[in-house]
Amino acid sequence: MKQRILQIGAIYKEGCERLEEANVPDARLDAWYLLEHVTGISKAAYYADPERGLAEGEVQEYFSYVQKRCRRIPLQHLTGEQEFMGLPFYVNEHVLIPRQDTEVLAEKALELKRPGMRVLDMCTGSGCILISLLKLRPLKGISGVGCDISPEALCVAEKNAGRHCVGADFRQGNLFEALPEGDRFDMIVSNPPYIPSSDIDSLQEEVRACDPRIALDGKEDGLYFYKRIINGSIRYIRQDGWLLLEIGCEQAEAVSGMLERAGYTGIKVKKDLAGLDRVVYGMYNGE
Ligand code: GLN
């Protein structure tokens, strides 16, 4: 009897049921990811033998994760990982969990990447944008700097850079404060906090309670960091350099206007997979 209870198939089913009862979104998927995290068993191995036995310790560990997920702790905080651009990144409660939407920004930046470029990632968080840019489709002489106000976030970014053997230079400071005057970049990318403060309480529980508030909160109108980054960027961007910003789906017009007034040209908006405006970018031509 005991052995039957410890069969992986029964454990997984029970995990699904507990998460479903707690109304966790994508309950079955999360039940699976937690099982994989605890046992290291692949889906193929699972389906080949759903009756295989699990050690009692593994079962206890699994249900303790399931319980935490029922309390809406994000899956990624339990597994400690999130994939971005096909690469695994460490995450914890000090960084924004990388989003699929942000891949639109990373893809555009990869397209614009040229040999010898110096890239700045402002508000780097986990470092996911900068590290993917440096790691994927490598080109000669590319270098990158990531800035963030949070020393705890930068610890995560450093670990991610080490994991992917990428030589990024991370600096702590409030926006451009960490950069010496006269430092110039060929490309600046940023996914800054852009949710209007009053909208934060209505976000999904996992985001509202568990993503760092400083990674989300774009102050009153959500545009605070765009103003500061766009206006600050002109002291750090080279002539013909690119500035790429992730935006909220209703911010394209406001952010494009700011870019234009700051001396950026050829401003374009890119949509995400849901068809919503997600990235605004332009080339600096202010001299
Ligand atoms: N650059 C990181 C990301 O896109 C963090 C962004 C943030 O903290 N607002 O995931």
PDB file of C-alpha atoms and ligand atoms in Angstrom:
ATOM      1  CA  MET A   1       0.000   0.000   0.000  1.00  0.00           C
ATOM      2  CA  LYS A   2       2.729   2.412   1.084  1.00  0.00           C
ATOM      3  CA  GLN A   3       4.714   1.676  -2.067  1.00  0.00           C
ATOM      4  CA  ARG A   4       1.708   2.469  -4.276  1.00  0.00           C
ATOM      5  CA  ILE A   5       1.302   5.883  -2.658  1.00  0.00           C
ATOM      6  CA  LEU A   6       4.929   6.662  -3.447  1.00  0.00           C
ATOM      7  CA  GLN A   7       4.536   5.924  -7.145  1.00  0.00           C
ATOM      8  CA  ILE A   8       5.510   8.976  -9.141  1.00  0.00           C
ATOM      9  CA  GLY A   9       2.281   8.978 -11.190  1.00  0.00           C
ATOM     10  CA  ALA A  10       0.106   9.097  -8.063  1.00  0.00           C
ATOM     11  CA  ILE A  11       2.272  11.804  -6.501  1.00  0.00           C
ATOM     12  CA  TYR A  12       2.035  13.949  -9.621  1.00  0.00           C
ATOM     13  CA  LYS A  13      -1.742  13.526  -9.764  1.00  0.00           C
ATOM     14  CA  GLU A  14      -2.027  14.568  -6.128  1.00  0.00           C
ATOM     15  CA  GLY A  15       0.214  17.608  -6.786  1.00  0.00           C
ATOM     16  CA  CYS A  16      -2.056  18.632  -9.704  1.00  0.00           C
ATOM     17  CA  GLU A  17      -5.168  18.289  -7.558  1.00  0.00           C
ATOM     18  CA  ARG A  18      -3.805  20.346  -4.677  1.00  0.00           C
ATOM     19  CA  LEU A  19      -2.739  23.169  -6.999  1.00  0.00           C
ATOM     20  CA  GLU A  20      -6.036  23.060  -8.893  1.00  0.00           C
ATOM     21  CA  GLU A  21      -7.981  23.249  -5.631  1.00  0.00           C
ATOM     22  CA  ALA A  22      -5.972  26.343  -4.692  1.00  0.00           C
ATOM     23  CA  ASN A  23      -6.828  27.869  -8.104  1.00  0.00           C
ATOM     24  CA  VAL A  24      -3.187  28.227  -9.064  1.00  0.00           C
ATOM     25  CA  PRO A  25      -3.000  29.241 -12.746  1.00  0.00           C
ATOM     26  CA  ASP A  26      -1.497  26.520 -14.982  1.00  0.00           C
ATOM     27  CA  ALA A  27      -1.742  24.127 -12.040  1.00  0.00           C
ATOM     28  CA  ARG A  28      -0.808  20.960 -13.962  1.00  0.00           C
ATOM     29  CA  LEU A  29       2.202  22.574 -15.582  1.00  0.00           C
ATOM     30  CA  ASP A  30       3.481  23.875 -12.267  1.00  0.00           C
ATOM     31  CA  ALA A  31       2.859  20.503 -10.617  1.00  0.00           C
ATOM     32  CA  TRP A  32       5.051  18.983 -13.300  1.00  0.00           C
ATOM     33  CA  TYR A  33       7.874  21.568 -13.086  1.00  0.00           C
ATOM     34  CA  LEU A  34       8.057  21.125  -9.311  1.00  0.00           C
ATOM     35  CA  LEU A  35       8.201  17.356  -9.697  1.00  0.00           C
ATOM     36  CA  GLU A  36      10.967  17.657 -12.258  1.00  0.00           C
ATOM     37  CA  HIS A  37      12.812  20.083  -9.985  1.00  0.00           C
ATOM     38  CA  VAL A  38      12.695  17.707  -7.021  1.00  0.00           C
ATOM     39  CA  THR A  39      13.335  14.393  -8.802  1.00  0.00           C
ATOM     40  CA  GLY A  40      15.328  15.435 -11.882  1.00  0.00           C
ATOM     41  CA  ILE A  41      13.125  13.056 -13.881  1.00  0.00           C
ATOM     42  CA  SER A  42      12.379  14.038 -17.477  1.00  0.00           C
ATOM     43  CA  LYS A  43       8.899  13.816 -18.986  1.00  0.00           C
ATOM     44  CA  ALA A  44      10.061  10.994 -21.269  1.00  0.00           C
ATOM     45  CA  ALA A  45      11.318   8.975 -18.267  1.00  0.00           C
ATOM     46  CA  TYR A  46       8.088   9.709 -16.424  1.00  0.00           C
ATOM     47  CA  TYR A  47       5.870   8.444 -19.221  1.00  0.00           C
ATOM     48  CA  ALA A  48       8.110   5.407 -19.755  1.00  0.00           C
ATOM     49  CA  ASP A  49       7.467   4.330 -16.163  1.00  0.00           C
ATOM     50  CA  PRO A  50       4.763   6.265 -14.247  1.00  0.00           C
ATOM     51  CA  GLU A  51       4.805   3.596 -11.593  1.00  0.00           C
ATOM     52  CA  ARG A  52       8.410   4.091 -10.590  1.00  0.00           C
ATOM     53  CA  GLY A  53       8.888   4.628  -6.881  1.00  0.00           C
ATOM     54  CA  LEU A  54       9.983   7.875  -5.232  1.00  0.00           C
ATOM     55  CA  ALA A  55      11.947   8.094  -1.983  1.00  0.00           C
ATOM     56  CA  GLU A  56       9.888   9.333   0.948  1.00  0.00           C
ATOM     57  CA  GLY A  57      12.167  12.371   1.353  1.00  0.00           C
ATOM     58  CA  GLU A  58      11.517  13.397  -2.266  1.00  0.00           C
ATOM     59  CA  VAL A  59       7.787  13.102  -1.789  1.00  0.00           C
ATOM     60  CA  GLN A  60       7.895  15.289   1.312  1.00  0.00           C
ATOM     61  CA  GLU A  61      10.038  17.852  -0.446  1.00  0.00           C
ATOM     62  CA  TYR A  62       7.653  17.858  -3.411  1.00  0.00           C
ATOM     63  CA  PHE A  63       4.566  18.471  -1.306  1.00  0.00           C
ATOM     64  CA  SER A  64       6.288  21.196   0.660  1.00  0.00           C
ATOM     65  CA  TYR A  65       6.941  23.009  -2.668  1.00  0.00           C
ATOM     66  CA  VAL A  66       3.352  22.361  -3.763  1.00  0.00           C
ATOM     67  CA  GLN A  67       2.135  23.903  -0.523  1.00  0.00           C
ATOM     68  CA  LYS A  68       4.247  27.007  -1.084  1.00  0.00           C
ATOM     69  CA  ARG A  69       2.969  27.295  -4.648  1.00  0.00           C
ATOM     70  CA  CYS A  70      -0.590  27.059  -3.268  1.00  0.00           C
ATOM     71  CA  ARG A  71       0.312  30.180  -1.253  1.00  0.00           C
ATOM     72  CA  ARG A  72       1.150  31.821  -4.603  1.00  0.00           C
ATOM     73  CA  ILE A  73       4.901  31.919  -4.189  1.00  0.00           C
ATOM     74  CA  PRO A  74       6.006  32.071  -7.850  1.00  0.00           C
ATOM     75  CA  LEU A  75       7.195  28.813  -9.368  1.00  0.00           C
ATOM     76  CA  GLN A  76      10.494  30.474 -10.294  1.00  0.00           C
ATOM     77  CA  HIS A  77      11.204  31.399  -6.679  1.00  0.00           C
ATOM     78  CA  LEU A  78      10.779  27.741  -5.772  1.00  0.00           C
ATOM     79  CA  THR A  79      12.923  26.323  -8.561  1.00  0.00           C
ATOM     80  CA  GLY A  80      15.316  29.321  -8.466  1.00  0.00           C
ATOM     81  CA  GLU A  81      15.331  29.539 -12.261  1.00  0.00           C
ATOM     82  CA  GLN A  82      13.684  31.054 -15.299  1.00  0.00           C
ATOM     83  CA  GLU A  83      14.513  30.555 -18.938  1.00  0.00           C
ATOM     84  CA  PHE A  84      15.046  33.618 -21.117  1.00  0.00           C
ATOM     85  CA  MET A  85      16.121  33.526 -24.781  1.00  0.00           C
ATOM     86  CA  GLY A  86      16.603  29.775 -24.356  1.00  0.00           C
ATOM     87  CA  LEU A  87      19.131  30.266 -21.541  1.00  0.00           C
ATOM     88  CA  PRO A  88      18.578  29.389 -17.879  1.00  0.00           C
ATOM     89  CA  PHE A  89      18.885  32.266 -15.389  1.00  0.00           C
ATOM     90  CA  TYR A  90      19.068  32.186 -11.611  1.00  0.00           C
ATOM     91  CA  VAL A  91      16.351  34.272  -9.972  1.00  0.00           C
ATOM     92  CA  ASN A  92      15.277  35.096  -6.446  1.00  0.00           C
ATOM     93  CA  GLU A  93      13.050  37.603  -4.664  1.00  0.00           C
ATOM     94  CA  HIS A  94      15.508  40.438  -5.379  1.00  0.00           C
ATOM     95  CA  VAL A  95      15.052  40.419  -9.157  1.00  0.00           C
ATOM     96  CA  LEU A  96      12.197  40.694 -11.598  1.00  0.00           C
ATOM     97  CA  ILE A  97      11.503  37.237 -13.034  1.00  0.00           C
ATOM     98  CA  PRO A  98      12.491  37.521 -16.722  1.00  0.00           C
ATOM     99  CA  ARG A  99       9.418  37.716 -18.963  1.00  0.00           C
ATOM    100  CA  GLN A 100       8.835  36.278 -22.410  1.00  0.00           C
ATOM    101  CA  ASP A 101       7.686  39.763 -23.526  1.00  0.00           C
ATOM    102  CA  THR A 102      11.183  41.062 -22.859  1.00  0.00           C
ATOM    103  CA  GLU A 103      12.550  38.664 -25.486  1.00  0.00           C
ATOM    104  CA  VAL A 104      11.151  41.087 -28.092  1.00  0.00           C
ATOM    105  CA  LEU A 105      13.629  43.677 -26.813  1.00  0.00           C
ATOM    106  CA  ALA A 106      16.509  41.188 -26.642  1.00  0.00           C
ATOM    107  CA  GLU A 107      15.793  39.927 -30.181  1.00  0.00           C
ATOM    108  CA  LYS A 108      15.790  43.450 -31.624  1.00  0.00           C
ATOM    109  CA  ALA A 109      19.010  44.270 -29.780  1.00  0.00           C
ATOM    110  CA  LEU A 110      20.616  41.074 -31.142  1.00  0.00           C
ATOM    111  CA  GLU A 111      19.632  42.153 -34.656  1.00  0.00           C
ATOM    112  CA  LEU A 112      21.253  45.576 -34.180  1.00  0.00           C
ATOM    113  CA  LYS A 113      24.399  44.167 -32.568  1.00  0.00           C
ATOM    114  CA  ARG A 114      27.650  44.789 -34.456  1.00  0.00           C
ATOM    115  CA  PRO A 115      31.283  43.789 -33.784  1.00  0.00           C
ATOM    116  CA  GLY A 116      33.072  46.025 -31.282  1.00  0.00           C
ATOM    117  CA  MET A 117      29.883  47.486 -29.805  1.00  0.00           C
ATOM    118  CA  ARG A 118      29.766  48.678 -26.222  1.00  0.00           C
ATOM    119  CA  VAL A 119      26.363  47.940 -24.711  1.00  0.00           C
ATOM    120  CA  LEU A 120      24.698  49.309 -21.584  1.00  0.00           C
ATOM    121  CA  ASP A 121      21.779  47.559 -19.866  1.00  0.00           C
ATOM    122  CA  MET A 122      20.098  50.034 -17.528  1.00  0.00           C
ATOM    123  CA  CYS A 123      18.142  48.421 -14.649  1.00  0.00           C
ATOM    124  CA  THR A 124      19.731  45.069 -15.399  1.00  0.00           C
ATOM    125  CA  GLY A 125      18.057  43.062 -12.591  1.00  0.00           C
ATOM    126  CA  SER A 126      18.918  39.389 -13.148  1.00  0.00           C
ATOM    127  CA  GLY A 127      21.135  40.501 -16.049  1.00  0.00           C
ATOM    128  CA  CYS A 128      19.033  38.468 -18.473  1.00  0.00           C
ATOM    129  CA  ILE A 129      19.007  41.013 -21.315  1.00  0.00           C
ATOM    130  CA  LEU A 130      22.687  41.909 -21.219  1.00  0.00           C
ATOM    131  CA  ILE A 131      23.893  38.343 -20.726  1.00  0.00           C
ATOM    132  CA  SER A 132      21.805  37.000 -23.629  1.00  0.00           C
ATOM    133  CA  LEU A 133      23.104  39.811 -25.803  1.00  0.00           C
ATOM    134  CA  LEU A 134      26.697  38.963 -24.994  1.00  0.00           C
ATOM    135  CA  LYS A 135      26.238  35.202 -25.096  1.00  0.00           C
ATOM    136  CA  LEU A 136      24.091  34.625 -28.188  1.00  0.00           C
ATOM    137  CA  ARG A 137      25.431  35.010 -31.713  1.00  0.00           C
ATOM    138  CA  PRO A 138      28.814  36.159 -30.360  1.00  0.00           C
ATOM    139  CA  LEU A 139      30.645  38.865 -32.288  1.00  0.00           C
ATOM    140  CA  LYS A 140      34.182  40.133 -31.874  1.00  0.00           C
ATOM    141  CA  GLY A 141      34.953  42.879 -29.388  1.00  0.00           C
ATOM    142  CA  ILE A 142      31.499  43.299 -27.835  1.00  0.00           C
ATOM    143  CA  SER A 143      31.523  44.532 -24.252  1.00  0.00           C
ATOM    144  CA  GLY A 144      28.707  45.228 -21.837  1.00  0.00           C
ATOM    145  CA  VAL A 145      27.898  47.127 -18.659  1.00  0.00           C
ATOM    146  CA  GLY A 146      24.819  46.474 -16.506  1.00  0.00           C
ATOM    147  CA  CYS A 147      23.613  49.026 -13.935  1.00  0.00           C
ATOM    148  CA  ASP A 148      21.139  48.549 -11.129  1.00  0.00           C
ATOM    149  CA  ILE A 149      20.309  50.353  -7.912  1.00  0.00           C
ATOM    150  CA  SER A 150      19.983  47.059  -6.021  1.00  0.00           C
ATOM    151  CA  PRO A 151      23.192  45.372  -4.801  1.00  0.00           C
ATOM    152  CA  GLU A 152      21.189  42.189  -4.172  1.00  0.00           C
ATOM    153  CA  ALA A 153      20.014  42.141  -7.798  1.00  0.00           C
ATOM    154  CA  LEU A 154      23.585  42.630  -8.984  1.00  0.00           C
ATOM    155  CA  CYS A 155      24.673  39.557  -6.991  1.00  0.00           C
ATOM    156  CA  VAL A 156      22.171  37.542  -9.016  1.00  0.00           C
ATOM    157  CA  ALA A 157      23.348  39.158 -12.278  1.00  0.00           C
ATOM    158  CA  GLU A 158      27.001  38.328 -11.433  1.00  0.00           C
ATOM    159  CA  LYS A 159      26.078  34.706 -10.766  1.00  0.00           C
ATOM    160  CA  ASN A 160      24.218  34.527 -14.078  1.00  0.00           C
ATOM    161  CA  ALA A 161      27.156  36.029 -15.964  1.00  0.00           C
ATOM    162  CA  GLY A 162      29.441  33.434 -14.339  1.00  0.00           C
ATOM    163  CA  ARG A 163      27.024  30.655 -15.236  1.00  0.00           C
ATOM    164  CA  HIS A 164      27.109  31.672 -18.888  1.00  0.00           C
ATOM    165  CA  CYS A 165      30.831  32.547 -18.943  1.00  0.00           C
ATOM    166  CA  VAL A 166      30.083  36.106 -20.023  1.00  0.00           C
ATOM    167  CA  GLY A 167      32.411  38.950 -19.025  1.00  0.00           C
ATOM    168  CA  ALA A 168      29.838  41.641 -18.208  1.00  0.00           C
ATOM    169  CA  ASP A 169      30.726  44.569 -15.988  1.00  0.00           C
ATOM    170  CA  PHE A 170      28.023  45.206 -13.354  1.00  0.00           C
ATOM    171  CA  ARG A 171      27.827  48.520 -11.486  1.00  0.00           C
ATOM    172  CA  GLN A 172      25.635  49.562  -8.619  1.00  0.00           C
ATOM    173  CA  GLY A 173      24.013  52.991  -8.619  1.00  0.00           C
ATOM    174  CA  ASN A 174      20.895  54.999  -9.262  1.00  0.00           C
ATOM    175  CA  LEU A 175      20.469  54.949 -13.071  1.00  0.00           C
ATOM    176  CA  PHE A 176      23.495  56.628 -14.737  1.00  0.00           C
ATOM    177  CA  GLU A 177      25.107  57.535 -11.413  1.00  0.00           C
ATOM    178  CA  ALA A 178      27.351  54.466 -11.562  1.00  0.00           C
ATOM    179  CA  LEU A 179      28.934  55.537 -14.857  1.00  0.00           C
ATOM    180  CA  PRO A 180      31.827  57.953 -15.211  1.00  0.00           C
ATOM    181  CA  GLU A 181      31.122  61.130 -17.184  1.00  0.00           C
ATOM    182  CA  GLY A 182      32.274  60.646 -20.771  1.00  0.00           C
ATOM    183  CA  ASP A 183      31.614  56.887 -20.846  1.00  0.00           C
ATOM    184  CA  ARG A 184      29.925  56.223 -24.209  1.00  0.00           C
ATOM    185  CA  PHE A 185      27.848  53.345 -25.534  1.00  0.00           C
ATOM    186  CA  ASP A 186      26.786  52.193 -28.999  1.00  0.00           C
ATOM    187  CA  MET A 187      23.614  50.653 -27.654  1.00  0.00           C
ATOM    188  CA  ILE A 188      21.579  51.233 -24.505  1.00  0.00           C
ATOM    189  CA  VAL A 189      18.838  48.753 -23.615  1.00  0.00           C
ATOM    190  CA  SER A 190      16.444  48.947 -20.696  1.00  0.00           C
ATOM    191  CA  ASN A 191      13.371  47.300 -19.282  1.00  0.00           C
ATOM    192  CA  PRO A 192      12.724  49.843 -16.540  1.00  0.00           C
ATOM    193  CA  PRO A 193       9.946  49.760 -13.946  1.00  0.00           C
ATOM    194  CA  TYR A 194       6.892  51.048 -15.818  1.00  0.00           C
ATOM    195  CA  ILE A 195       3.704  50.127 -13.976  1.00  0.00           C
ATOM    196  CA  PRO A 196       1.796  53.180 -12.670  1.00  0.00           C
ATOM    197  CA  SER A 197       1.903  52.987  -8.834  1.00  0.00           C
ATOM    198  CA  SER A 198      -1.879  52.866  -8.552  1.00  0.00           C
ATOM    199  CA  ASP A 199      -2.084  49.787 -10.866  1.00  0.00           C
ATOM    200  CA  ILE A 200       0.275  47.644  -8.791  1.00  0.00           C
ATOM    201  CA  ASP A 201      -2.365  46.427  -6.351  1.00  0.00           C
ATOM    202  CA  SER A 202      -4.453  44.996  -9.182  1.00  0.00           C
ATOM    203  CA  LEU A 203      -1.622  42.869 -10.633  1.00  0.00           C
ATOM    204  CA  GLN A 204      -1.634  39.073 -10.405  1.00  0.00           C
ATOM    205  CA  GLU A 205      -0.835  37.964  -6.839  1.00  0.00           C
ATOM    206  CA  GLU A 206       2.545  36.390  -7.737  1.00  0.00           C
ATOM    207  CA  VAL A 207       3.695  39.638  -9.365  1.00  0.00           C
ATOM    208  CA  ARG A 208       2.214  42.066  -6.840  1.00  0.00           C
ATOM    209  CA  ALA A 209       3.493  40.295  -3.763  1.00  0.00           C
ATOM    210  CA  CYS A 210       6.672  38.600  -4.949  1.00  0.00           C
ATOM    211  CA  ASP A 211       8.393  40.599  -7.710  1.00  0.00           C
ATOM    212  CA  PRO A 212      10.436  43.410  -6.146  1.00  0.00           C
ATOM    213  CA  ARG A 213       8.311  46.540  -6.066  1.00  0.00           C
ATOM    214  CA  ILE A 214      11.233  48.699  -7.187  1.00  0.00           C
ATOM    215  CA  ALA A 215      11.418  46.583 -10.356  1.00  0.00           C
ATOM    216  CA  LEU A 216       7.769  47.326 -11.204  1.00  0.00           C
ATOM    217  CA  ASP A 217       6.847  50.770  -9.933  1.00  0.00           C
ATOM    218  CA  GLY A 218       7.117  53.489 -12.583  1.00  0.00           C
ATOM    219  CA  LYS A 219       5.635  56.098 -10.181  1.00  0.00           C
ATOM    220  CA  GLU A 220       2.498  58.120 -10.788  1.00  0.00           C
ATOM    221  CA  ASP A 221       2.051  57.783 -14.564  1.00  0.00           C
ATOM    222  CA  GLY A 222       4.452  54.850 -15.084  1.00  0.00           C
ATOM    223  CA  LEU A 223       6.691  57.067 -17.211  1.00  0.00           C
ATOM    224  CA  TYR A 224       9.119  58.338 -14.559  1.00  0.00           C
ATOM    225  CA  PHE A 225      12.045  56.079 -15.512  1.00  0.00           C
ATOM    226  CA  TYR A 226      11.606  56.644 -19.260  1.00  0.00           C
ATOM    227  CA  LYS A 227      12.007  60.392 -18.713  1.00  0.00           C
ATOM    228  CA  ARG A 228      15.125  59.883 -16.613  1.00  0.00           C
ATOM    229  CA  ILE A 229      16.683  57.243 -18.858  1.00  0.00           C
ATOM    230  CA  ILE A 230      15.966  59.034 -22.143  1.00  0.00           C
ATOM    231  CA  ASN A 231      17.135  62.415 -20.885  1.00  0.00           C
ATOM    232  CA  GLY A 232      20.181  60.891 -19.165  1.00  0.00           C
ATOM    233  CA  SER A 233      21.069  58.708 -22.156  1.00  0.00           C
ATOM    234  CA  ILE A 234      22.196  61.594 -24.336  1.00  0.00           C
ATOM    235  CA  ARG A 235      25.281  62.062 -22.146  1.00  0.00           C
ATOM    236  CA  TYR A 236      26.247  58.402 -22.597  1.00  0.00           C
ATOM    237  CA  ILE A 237      25.190  57.420 -26.097  1.00  0.00           C
ATOM    238  CA  ARG A 238      27.388  57.727 -29.161  1.00  0.00           C
ATOM    239  CA  GLN A 239      26.211  59.517 -32.274  1.00  0.00           C
ATOM    240  CA  ASP A 240      24.239  56.895 -34.291  1.00  0.00           C
ATOM    241  CA  GLY A 241      23.913  54.742 -31.175  1.00  0.00           C
ATOM    242  CA  TRP A 242      20.676  52.846 -30.435  1.00  0.00           C
ATOM    243  CA  LEU A 243      18.364  53.190 -27.467  1.00  0.00           C
ATOM    244  CA  LEU A 244      15.860  50.355 -26.995  1.00  0.00           C
ATOM    245  CA  LEU A 245      13.203  50.414 -24.291  1.00  0.00           C
ATOM    246  CA  GLU A 246      10.617  47.892 -23.230  1.00  0.00           C
ATOM    247  CA  ILE A 247       7.277  49.633 -22.659  1.00  0.00           C
ATOM    248  CA  GLY A 248       3.823  48.938 -21.304  1.00  0.00           C
ATOM    249  CA  CYS A 249       1.280  48.450 -24.113  1.00  0.00           C
ATOM    250  CA  GLU A 250      -0.211  51.934 -23.702  1.00  0.00           C
ATOM    251  CA  GLN A 251       3.047  53.857 -23.471  1.00  0.00           C
ATOM    252  CA  ALA A 252       4.323  53.792 -27.088  1.00  0.00           C
ATOM    253  CA  GLU A 253       3.157  57.259 -28.000  1.00  0.00           C
ATOM    254  CA  ALA A 254       4.418  58.971 -24.854  1.00  0.00           C
ATOM    255  CA  VAL A 255       7.812  57.248 -24.966  1.00  0.00           C
ATOM    256  CA  SER A 256       8.269  57.806 -28.728  1.00  0.00           C
ATOM    257  CA  GLY A 257       7.586  61.517 -28.155  1.00  0.00           C
ATOM    258  CA  MET A 258      10.230  61.664 -25.423  1.00  0.00           C
ATOM    259  CA  LEU A 259      12.779  59.948 -27.682  1.00  0.00           C
ATOM    260  CA  GLU A 260      12.093  62.360 -30.501  1.00  0.00           C
ATOM    261  CA  ARG A 261      12.458  65.415 -28.266  1.00  0.00           C
ATOM    262  CA  ALA A 262      15.761  64.077 -26.933  1.00  0.00           C
ATOM    263  CA  GLY A 263      17.270  63.814 -30.446  1.00  0.00           C
ATOM    264  CA  TYR A 264      16.475  60.234 -31.465  1.00  0.00           C
ATOM    265  CA  THR A 265      15.402  59.518 -35.052  1.00  0.00           C
ATOM    266  CA  GLY A 266      13.863  56.632 -37.019  1.00  0.00           C
ATOM    267  CA  ILE A 267      11.769  55.781 -33.979  1.00  0.00           C
ATOM    268  CA  LYS A 268       9.930  52.462 -34.257  1.00  0.00           C
ATOM    269  CA  VAL A 269       7.552  50.442 -32.130  1.00  0.00           C
ATOM    270  CA  LYS A 270       7.697  46.641 -31.996  1.00  0.00           C
ATOM    271  CA  LYS A 271       4.845  44.421 -30.873  1.00  0.00           C
ATOM    272  CA  ASP A 272       4.989  41.320 -28.684  1.00  0.00           C
ATOM    273  CA  LEU A 273       3.503  37.911 -29.522  1.00  0.00           C
ATOM    274  CA  ALA A 274       0.114  39.055 -28.201  1.00  0.00           C
ATOM    275  CA  GLY A 275       0.146  41.919 -30.737  1.00  0.00           C
ATOM    276  CA  LEU A 276       0.647  44.596 -28.073  1.00  0.00           C
ATOM    277  CA  ASP A 277       3.170  47.439 -28.324  1.00  0.00           C
ATOM    278  CA  ARG A 278       6.186  46.258 -26.344  1.00  0.00           C
ATOM    279  CA  VAL A 279       9.406  47.941 -27.484  1.00  0.00           C
ATOM    280  CA  VAL A 280      10.277  51.433 -28.692  1.00  0.00           C
ATOM    281  CA  TYR A 281      13.667  52.149 -30.208  1.00  0.00           C
ATOM    282  CA  GLY A 282      15.502  54.805 -32.120  1.00  0.00           C
ATOM    283  CA  MET A 283      18.937  56.024 -33.207  1.00  0.00           C
ATOM    284  CA  TYR A 284      20.626  59.019 -31.591  1.00  0.00           C
ATOM    285  CA  ASN A 285      21.286  61.843 -33.953  1.00  0.00           C
ATOM    286  CA  GLY A 286      21.601  64.792 -31.678  1.00  0.00           C
ATOM    287  CA  GLU A 287      24.949  66.332 -32.530  1.00  0.00           C
TER     288      GLU A 287
HETATM  289  N1  GLN B   1      16.335  43.844 -16.984  1.00  0.00           N
HETATM  290  C1  GLN B   1      15.647  42.919 -16.166  1.00  0.00           C
HETATM  291  C2  GLN B   1      14.575  42.209 -16.952  1.00  0.00           C
HETATM  292  O1  GLN B   1      14.184  42.632 -17.998  1.00  0.00           O
HETATM  293  C3  GLN B   1      15.057  43.616 -14.935  1.00  0.00           C
HETATM  294  C4  GLN B   1      14.067  44.689 -15.251  1.00  0.00           C
HETATM  295  C5  GLN B   1      13.489  45.387 -14.027  1.00  0.00           C
HETATM  296  O2  GLN B   1      13.893  45.082 -12.896  1.00  0.00           O
HETATM  297  N2  GLN B   1      12.579  46.289 -14.248  1.00  0.00           N
HETATM  298  O3  GLN B   1      14.072  41.183 -16.576  1.00  0.00           O
END
